Short mmCIF file of C-alpha atoms in Angstrom, two decimals:
data_model
loop_
_atom_site.label_atom_id
_atom_site.label_comp_id
_atom_site.label_asym_id
_atom_site.label_seq_id
_atom_site.Cartn_x
_atom_site.Cartn_y
_atom_site.Cartn_z
CA MET A 1 0.00 0.00 0.00
CA THR A 2 1.13 3.53 -0.67
CA ARG A 3 1.57 6.14 2.04
CA GLU A 4 -1.56 7.91 0.79
CA THR A 5 -3.60 4.77 1.47
CA TRP A 6 -2.71 4.94 5.17
CA THR A 7 -3.14 8.71 5.59
CA ARG A 8 -6.14 9.41 3.34
CA TRP A 9 -9.43 10.21 5.03
CA PRO A 10 -12.68 8.74 3.78
CA SER A 11 -14.46 11.26 1.57
CA ARG A 12 -16.79 13.79 3.16
CA GLU A 13 -19.68 12.29 1.19
CA ALA A 14 -18.91 8.91 2.77
CA LEU A 15 -18.80 10.34 6.31
CA SER A 16 -21.87 12.56 5.99
CA SER A 17 -25.41 11.30 6.31
CA ASP A 18 -26.99 14.39 4.72
CA ARG A 19 -27.58 12.67 1.38
CA MET A 20 -28.61 9.30 2.77
CA THR A 21 -32.09 8.21 1.78
CA ARG A 22 -34.77 8.72 4.39
CA PRO A 23 -35.47 4.95 4.88
CA ARG A 24 -31.76 4.27 5.35
CA ARG A 25 -31.43 7.11 7.88
CA LEU A 26 -34.45 5.89 9.83
CA LEU A 27 -33.13 2.32 9.83
CA SER A 28 -29.77 3.54 11.15
CA LEU A 29 -31.44 5.48 13.96
CA LEU A 30 -33.66 2.51 14.85
CA VAL A 31 -30.70 0.12 15.07
CA ARG A 32 -28.80 2.54 17.32
CA ALA A 33 -31.81 3.07 19.57
CA VAL A 34 -32.35 -0.68 19.99
CA PHE A 35 -28.66 -1.22 20.60
CA ILE A 36 -28.47 1.49 23.27
CA GLY A 37 -31.68 0.25 24.88
CA LEU A 38 -30.41 -3.32 25.19
CA LEU A 39 -27.11 -2.04 26.53
CA LEU A 40 -28.88 0.01 29.21
CA TRP A 41 -31.12 -2.88 30.16
CA SER A 42 -28.32 -5.40 30.47
CA ALA A 43 -25.97 -3.04 32.30
CA LEU A 44 -28.09 -0.94 34.63
CA PHE A 45 -31.48 -2.48 35.18
CA ARG A 46 -30.48 -5.99 36.06
CA GLY A 47 -30.71 -7.07 39.66
CA GLY A 48 -28.05 -6.22 42.19
CA VAL A 49 -26.97 -2.85 40.86
CA PRO A 50 -27.06 -0.16 43.57
CA GLY A 51 -28.53 3.26 43.00
CA TRP A 52 -25.13 4.95 42.89
CA GLY A 53 -24.07 2.42 40.25
CA ILE A 54 -27.03 3.31 38.08
CA ALA A 55 -26.27 7.02 38.46
CA LEU A 56 -22.60 6.47 37.65
CA GLY A 57 -23.54 4.36 34.64
CA LEU A 58 -25.86 7.05 33.31
CA VAL A 59 -23.06 9.61 33.67
CA ALA A 60 -20.68 7.30 31.82
CA ILE A 61 -23.23 6.80 29.02
CA ALA A 62 -23.69 10.57 28.75
CA VAL A 63 -19.93 11.09 28.56
CA CYS A 64 -19.58 8.41 25.89
CA GLY A 65 -22.49 9.88 23.91
CA ALA A 66 -20.96 13.36 23.97
CA CYS A 67 -17.54 12.02 22.97
CA ILE A 68 -19.00 10.02 20.10
CA ALA A 69 -20.91 13.11 18.88
CA VAL A 70 -17.66 15.11 18.95
CA TYR A 71 -15.91 12.22 17.20
CA PHE A 72 -18.44 12.19 14.35
CA ARG A 73 -18.11 15.96 13.90
CA ALA A 74 -14.30 15.88 14.09
CA THR A 75 -14.01 13.08 11.52
CA LEU A 76 -16.42 14.91 9.21
CA GLU A 77 -14.13 17.96 9.45
CA GLN A 78 -11.06 15.66 9.08
CA ARG A 79 -9.44 16.79 12.33
CA LEU A 80 -7.27 13.86 13.35
CA TRP A 81 -6.11 14.85 16.83
CA LEU A 82 -9.58 15.89 17.99
CA SER A 83 -10.95 12.62 16.61
CA LEU A 84 -8.40 10.58 18.54
CA ALA A 85 -8.93 12.68 21.70
CA SER A 86 -12.69 12.16 21.57
CA MET A 87 -12.27 8.40 21.12
CA GLY A 88 -9.93 8.15 24.13
CA PRO A 89 -12.62 8.64 26.82
CA VAL A 90 -14.77 5.95 25.18
CA LEU A 91 -11.94 3.42 25.51
CA ALA A 92 -11.25 4.62 29.08
CA VAL A 93 -14.90 4.21 30.10
CA GLY A 94 -14.69 0.68 28.75
CA PHE A 95 -11.75 -0.11 31.05
CA VAL A 96 -13.54 1.43 34.05
CA ALA A 97 -16.72 -0.49 33.26
CA HIS A 98 -14.77 -3.76 33.10
CA TRP A 99 -13.01 -3.14 36.41
CA THR A 100 -16.29 -2.33 38.13
CA GLY A 101 -17.94 -5.52 36.96
CA PHE A 102 -19.78 -4.32 33.87
CA GLY A 103 -18.08 -6.64 31.41
CA LEU A 104 -20.74 -6.56 28.68
CA PRO A 105 -20.92 -2.75 28.36
CA ALA A 106 -17.12 -2.64 28.32
CA ALA A 107 -16.98 -5.18 25.47
CA VAL A 108 -19.65 -3.28 23.53
CA LEU A 109 -17.79 0.02 23.90
CA TRP A 110 -14.49 -1.49 22.74
CA CYS A 111 -16.06 -3.26 19.76
CA SER A 112 -17.99 -0.13 18.79
CA ALA A 113 -14.84 2.00 19.00
CA ALA A 114 -13.00 -0.49 16.80
CA ILE A 115 -15.70 -0.48 14.11
CA MET A 116 -16.19 3.31 14.16
CA SER A 117 -12.44 3.85 13.87
CA LEU A 118 -12.12 1.60 10.83
CA GLU A 119 -15.14 3.27 9.26
CA ARG A 120 -14.23 6.95 9.74
CA LEU A 121 -10.50 7.46 10.46
CA PRO A 122 -7.48 7.34 8.12
CA LEU A 123 -6.40 3.72 7.90
CA GLY A 124 -3.15 4.26 9.82
CA ALA A 125 -4.90 5.86 12.81
CA ALA A 126 -7.79 3.42 12.56
CA VAL A 127 -5.45 0.44 12.90
CA LEU A 128 -3.97 1.97 16.06
CA VAL A 129 -7.35 2.62 17.75
CA THR A 130 -8.88 -0.64 16.54
CA GLY A 131 -5.85 -2.62 17.69
CA THR A 132 -6.04 -1.08 21.17
CA ALA A 133 -9.78 -1.68 21.50
CA LEU A 134 -9.77 -5.27 20.20
CA THR A 135 -6.69 -6.18 22.23
CA ALA A 136 -8.47 -5.04 25.40
CA PHE A 137 -11.53 -7.06 24.36
CA ALA A 138 -9.46 -10.18 23.63
CA LEU A 139 -7.59 -9.99 26.97
CA VAL A 140 -10.74 -9.91 29.09
CA ASN A 141 -12.92 -12.17 26.96
CA GLU A 142 -13.58 -15.51 28.69
CA ASP A 143 -14.37 -17.48 25.52
CA PRO A 144 -11.84 -19.97 24.07
CA TRP A 145 -9.08 -18.28 22.10
CA PRO A 146 -10.28 -19.54 18.67
CA THR A 147 -13.66 -17.95 19.33
CA THR A 148 -12.05 -14.73 20.51
CA ALA A 149 -9.80 -14.63 17.44
CA ALA A 150 -12.78 -15.23 15.16
CA VAL A 151 -14.78 -12.46 16.84
CA THR A 152 -11.94 -9.92 16.64
CA ALA A 153 -11.27 -10.82 13.01
CA GLY A 154 -14.99 -10.55 12.22
CA LEU A 155 -15.24 -7.16 13.90
CA SER A 156 -12.22 -5.90 11.96
CA LEU A 157 -13.70 -7.18 8.72
CA ALA A 158 -17.09 -5.63 9.54
CA GLY A 159 -15.51 -2.24 10.19
CA TYR A 160 -13.55 -2.37 6.95
CA VAL A 161 -16.62 -3.45 4.98
CA LEU A 162 -18.55 -0.51 6.42
CA ARG A 163 -15.68 1.73 5.34
CA LEU A 164 -15.80 0.37 1.79
CA ASP A 165 -19.59 0.69 1.71
CA ALA A 166 -19.39 4.31 2.84
CA GLU A 167 -16.73 5.04 0.22
CA ALA A 168 -18.86 3.45 -2.48
CA ARG A 169 -21.83 5.53 -1.38
CA GLY A 170 -19.67 8.66 -1.39
CA ASN A 171 -18.34 7.88 -4.87
CA ALA A 172 -21.88 7.36 -6.13
CA GLN A 173 -22.93 10.71 -4.67
CA ARG A 174 -19.96 12.47 -6.27
CA LEU A 175 -20.70 10.88 -9.64
CA LEU A 176 -24.33 11.91 -9.32
CA ALA A 177 -23.32 15.48 -8.50
CA GLN A 178 -20.91 15.52 -11.45
CA GLU A 179 -23.60 14.16 -13.76
CA ARG A 180 -26.03 16.83 -12.63
CA ALA A 181 -23.39 19.52 -13.13
CA ALA A 182 -22.64 18.11 -16.60
CA ARG A 183 -26.34 18.21 -17.49
CA VAL A 184 -26.59 21.82 -16.33
CA ALA A 185 -23.48 22.72 -18.37
CA GLU A 186 -24.87 20.86 -21.38
CA ALA A 187 -28.17 22.71 -21.10
CA GLU A 188 -26.36 26.04 -20.82
CA SER A 189 -24.18 25.14 -23.83
CA ALA A 190 -27.24 24.15 -25.84
CA ALA A 191 -28.93 27.44 -24.92
CA LEU A 192 -25.85 29.41 -26.01
CA ALA A 193 -25.66 27.43 -29.24
CA GLU A 194 -29.33 28.11 -29.91
CA ARG A 195 -28.83 31.81 -29.27
CA GLY A 196 -25.88 31.79 -31.66
CA ARG A 197 -27.96 30.02 -34.30
CA ILE A 198 -30.80 32.53 -33.93
CA ALA A 199 -28.30 35.38 -34.17
CA ARG A 200 -26.79 33.92 -37.37
CA GLU A 201 -30.23 33.46 -38.90
CA ILE A 202 -31.31 37.03 -38.20
CA HIS A 203 -27.93 38.38 -39.31
CA ASP A 204 -28.03 36.49 -42.60
CA VAL A 205 -31.60 37.51 -43.36
CA LEU A 206 -30.94 41.18 -42.63
CA ALA A 207 -27.59 41.17 -44.44
CA HIS A 208 -29.18 39.71 -47.58
CA SER A 209 -32.16 42.06 -47.46
CA LEU A 210 -30.15 45.19 -46.76
CA SER A 211 -27.60 44.30 -49.43
CA ALA A 212 -30.35 43.99 -52.03
CA GLN A 213 -31.88 47.28 -50.91
CA LEU A 214 -28.47 48.92 -51.16
CA VAL A 215 -28.14 47.75 -54.76
CA HIS A 216 -31.36 49.47 -55.80
CA LEU A 217 -30.88 52.58 -53.67
CA GLU A 218 -27.35 53.09 -54.97
CA ALA A 219 -28.61 52.63 -58.52
CA ALA A 220 -31.30 55.22 -57.86
CA ARG A 221 -28.65 57.61 -56.55
CA LEU A 222 -26.53 57.17 -59.66
CA LEU A 223 -29.55 57.76 -61.86
CA ILE A 224 -30.42 60.93 -59.97
CA GLU A 225 -26.84 62.23 -60.22
CA GLY A 226 -26.75 61.41 -63.91
CA GLY A 227 -30.13 62.97 -64.63
CA GLY A 228 -31.78 59.64 -65.35
CA ASP A 229 -35.37 59.06 -66.30
CA ARG A 230 -37.91 59.61 -63.52
CA GLN A 231 -39.58 56.26 -64.12
CA GLN A 232 -36.25 54.43 -63.83
CA ILE A 233 -35.52 56.16 -60.55
CA LEU A 234 -39.00 55.40 -59.27
CA GLY A 235 -38.59 51.76 -60.31
CA ARG A 236 -35.40 51.47 -58.29
CA VAL A 237 -37.02 53.04 -55.21
CA VAL A 238 -40.04 50.76 -55.54
CA ALA A 239 -37.70 47.77 -55.90
CA ALA A 240 -35.85 48.81 -52.74
CA ARG A 241 -39.15 49.12 -50.92
CA SER A 242 -40.10 45.68 -52.17
CA MET A 243 -36.80 44.29 -50.91
CA ALA A 244 -37.46 45.79 -47.47
CA SER A 245 -40.86 44.12 -47.39
CA GLU A 246 -39.32 40.83 -48.49
CA GLY A 247 -36.69 41.20 -45.78
CA LEU A 248 -39.36 41.47 -43.11
CA ALA A 249 -41.12 38.44 -44.57
CA GLU A 250 -37.86 36.48 -44.61
CA THR A 251 -37.21 37.43 -40.99
CA ARG A 252 -40.61 36.08 -40.01
CA GLN A 253 -39.92 32.97 -42.07
CA ALA A 254 -36.54 32.46 -40.37
CA LEU A 255 -38.17 32.71 -36.96
CA SER A 256 -40.84 30.26 -38.06
CA ALA A 257 -38.13 27.92 -39.34
CA LEU A 258 -36.40 28.07 -35.97
CA ARG A 259 -39.67 26.92 -34.44
CA GLY A 260 -39.88 24.08 -36.96
CA GLU A 261 -42.65 25.73 -39.01
CA MET A 262 -40.84 25.90 -42.36
CA THR A 263 -41.97 25.27 -45.91
CA PRO A 264 -40.13 22.57 -47.91
CA VAL A 265 -36.79 23.68 -49.33
CA GLU A 266 -37.89 22.85 -52.88
CA ASP A 267 -40.89 25.19 -52.68
CA PHE A 268 -38.74 27.93 -51.19
CA LEU A 269 -36.23 27.68 -54.06
CA ARG A 270 -38.94 27.81 -56.71
CA GLU A 271 -40.43 30.93 -55.13
CA LEU A 272 -36.97 32.46 -54.82
CA VAL A 273 -36.09 32.22 -58.53
CA VAL A 274 -39.46 33.37 -59.93
CA SER A 275 -38.25 36.93 -60.54
CA ASP A 276 -34.95 35.75 -62.07
CA GLY A 277 -36.38 33.23 -64.50
CA ALA A 278 -34.02 30.55 -63.22
CA SER A 279 -34.71 26.84 -63.36
CA VAL A 280 -34.85 24.59 -60.31
CA ALA A 281 -34.23 20.84 -60.43
CA VAL A 282 -34.42 18.34 -57.57
CA ALA A 283 -32.61 14.99 -57.65
CA GLY A 284 -32.60 12.08 -55.23
CA GLU A 285 -35.14 10.91 -52.70
CA ARG A 286 -36.64 13.87 -50.92
CA ARG A 287 -36.56 13.89 -47.12
CA ALA A 288 -36.93 16.31 -44.24
CA LEU A 289 -33.78 18.22 -43.31
CA THR A 290 -32.74 19.57 -39.94
CA ALA A 291 -33.56 23.21 -39.27
CA GLU A 292 -29.86 24.15 -39.48
CA ALA A 293 -29.28 22.35 -42.81
CA SER A 294 -32.50 23.72 -44.33
CA GLN A 295 -31.71 27.29 -43.33
CA THR A 296 -28.16 27.01 -44.67
CA VAL A 297 -29.42 25.83 -48.06
CA ARG A 298 -31.89 28.71 -48.19
CA ARG A 299 -29.34 31.36 -47.23
CA VAL A 300 -26.71 30.13 -49.69
CA ALA A 301 -29.29 30.12 -52.50
CA GLN A 302 -30.30 33.69 -51.66
CA GLU A 303 -26.68 34.87 -51.50
CA ALA A 304 -25.79 33.14 -54.79
CA LEU A 305 -28.74 34.73 -56.63
CA THR A 306 -27.91 38.16 -55.18
CA ASN A 307 -24.39 37.80 -56.57
CA VAL A 308 -25.80 36.86 -59.96
CA ARG A 309 -27.90 40.03 -60.01
CA LYS A 310 -24.87 42.11 -59.09
CA HIS A 311 -22.19 40.50 -61.25
CA ALA A 312 -23.91 38.64 -64.08
CA ARG A 313 -27.00 40.56 -65.07
CA GLY A 314 -29.10 38.70 -67.63
CA ALA A 315 -27.28 35.38 -67.10
CA LYS A 316 -29.07 32.07 -67.33
CA VAL A 317 -29.21 30.50 -63.85
CA THR A 318 -29.70 26.85 -62.94
CA VAL A 319 -30.34 25.63 -59.40
CA LEU A 320 -29.91 21.95 -58.54
CA LEU A 321 -30.86 20.48 -55.16
CA GLU A 322 -29.59 16.93 -54.84
CA TYR A 323 -30.33 14.54 -51.98
CA GLY A 324 -27.40 12.16 -51.57
CA GLU A 325 -26.67 9.54 -48.98
CA GLY A 326 -26.15 11.33 -45.69
CA GLU A 327 -25.81 14.77 -47.30
CA VAL A 328 -27.63 17.30 -49.46
CA THR A 329 -26.01 19.35 -52.22
CA LEU A 330 -27.05 22.72 -53.60
CA ASP A 331 -25.51 23.76 -56.92
CA VAL A 332 -26.17 27.26 -58.29
CA ARG A 333 -24.60 28.11 -61.68
CA ASP A 334 -24.90 31.03 -64.06
CA SER A 335 -23.88 31.32 -67.69
CA GLY A 336 -22.14 34.65 -67.23
CA GLY A 337 -23.36 38.09 -68.08
CA SER A 338 -22.59 41.75 -67.90
CA PRO A 339 -21.77 43.26 -64.50
CA GLY A 340 -24.53 45.22 -62.83
CA GLU A 341 -24.32 48.85 -61.84
CA LEU A 342 -23.10 47.88 -58.37
CA ALA A 343 -20.80 45.01 -59.23
CA ALA A 344 -18.05 46.60 -57.15
CA SER A 345 -20.29 47.11 -54.09
CA GLY A 346 -19.99 44.88 -51.04
CA ALA A 347 -16.90 43.52 -49.32
CA GLY A 348 -17.23 39.90 -50.42
CA TYR A 349 -18.24 38.67 -47.00
CA GLY A 350 -21.49 37.04 -48.08
CA LEU A 351 -20.12 33.78 -49.41
CA LEU A 352 -17.40 33.78 -46.74
CA GLY A 353 -20.11 33.87 -44.09
CA MET A 354 -21.97 31.06 -45.87
CA ARG A 355 -18.79 28.97 -45.97
CA GLU A 356 -18.29 29.41 -42.24
CA ARG A 357 -21.93 28.52 -41.68
CA ALA A 358 -21.56 25.33 -43.72
CA GLU A 359 -18.39 24.34 -41.87
CA LEU A 360 -20.15 24.73 -38.53
CA LEU A 361 -22.52 21.97 -39.69
CA GLY A 362 -19.65 19.77 -40.88
CA GLY A 363 -20.22 20.65 -44.54
CA SER A 364 -18.40 22.67 -47.18
CA LEU A 365 -18.98 25.45 -49.69
CA GLU A 366 -17.05 25.97 -52.91
CA ALA A 367 -17.45 29.07 -55.05
CA GLY A 368 -15.52 30.19 -58.08
CA PRO A 369 -15.53 30.96 -61.80
CA GLU A 370 -16.21 28.25 -64.36
CA GLN A 371 -15.51 28.16 -68.11
CA GLU A 372 -18.80 30.00 -68.47
CA GLY A 373 -20.01 32.03 -65.56
CA PHE A 374 -19.77 31.33 -61.84
CA ALA A 375 -20.72 28.35 -59.67
CA VAL A 376 -21.58 27.94 -56.01
CA ARG A 377 -21.66 24.41 -54.60
CA LEU A 378 -22.81 23.68 -51.05
CA LYS A 379 -22.69 20.33 -49.23
CA VAL A 380 -24.17 19.86 -45.77
CA PRO A 381 -25.08 16.74 -43.78
CA GLY A 382 -28.73 15.90 -44.06
#
């Protein structure tokens, strides 16, 4: 055994009865009450004991009770010297009881001290107290020596088993507390993740909507500065207003999607490309996607079509949604076209944000020029 084995205290959970079940606590109290009652009956209320003997015995029992109470508190606080000092009077009362003719109470006190020491003290100190108590018991016991040896060995084993049982109970309580703490941390982490997801959804919706509004408002400004036609300017302003209205609708839709109240992705894509004249194709066996995967597909499609309007005006656009095994792929391609009035606007963060969003789900996003036009390809688990 290592030095730590001899000097380590039983855990506080093992020594404390605060977390014991109510039936177990009641059973423990009942056993102690019966034990003390039998001890009092056999020691004090048998025939031939004078009144002063009864009074002295009651005082001794009170002293032992107070010392044992101090012992339990001291061991719970892991105060070694106070624990040993409180156990000393119990052993001494046992010797006095034996010398005055109360052999049974003396034996009970010594055996109890031995068991309590093995149960609650560091093993090194417990061996010392238990050895003293059981040696005193063996020396005065009138049974044959094999019986005495068996009893002392049994008492030692009982004390050690109680120690192991208390340690097992303490370990179980610690594991339960750790599990509860882990569940609380997991719930807090899930709440933070959900808040982050909601923030990303609202950010993406607003970024897309405001970007589209900026395109039309900037075009209107250029037309005004260049003396453009009034109807063209009005058309741009009306388009910006329409984009603002669509942004509010998309925000409501994103919130509904977060609650699980979303329309199928295929229907969303068809509605999205109506104004652009793009084609939408769906391949593979259709299935329900998670809210995160569905929202990512929707946002990437919106961002890709916004880029087409800005950089490839008049291009032919094809949108392919493909359900593969364990993943879903969105492919948006354009045939190339002339840059729009605001091709240079924006900082290029739209697709970068979509790529980060896809990677958070364990997917990927590739975007770049093709032989003809530009392609955006998204893969997410689903």
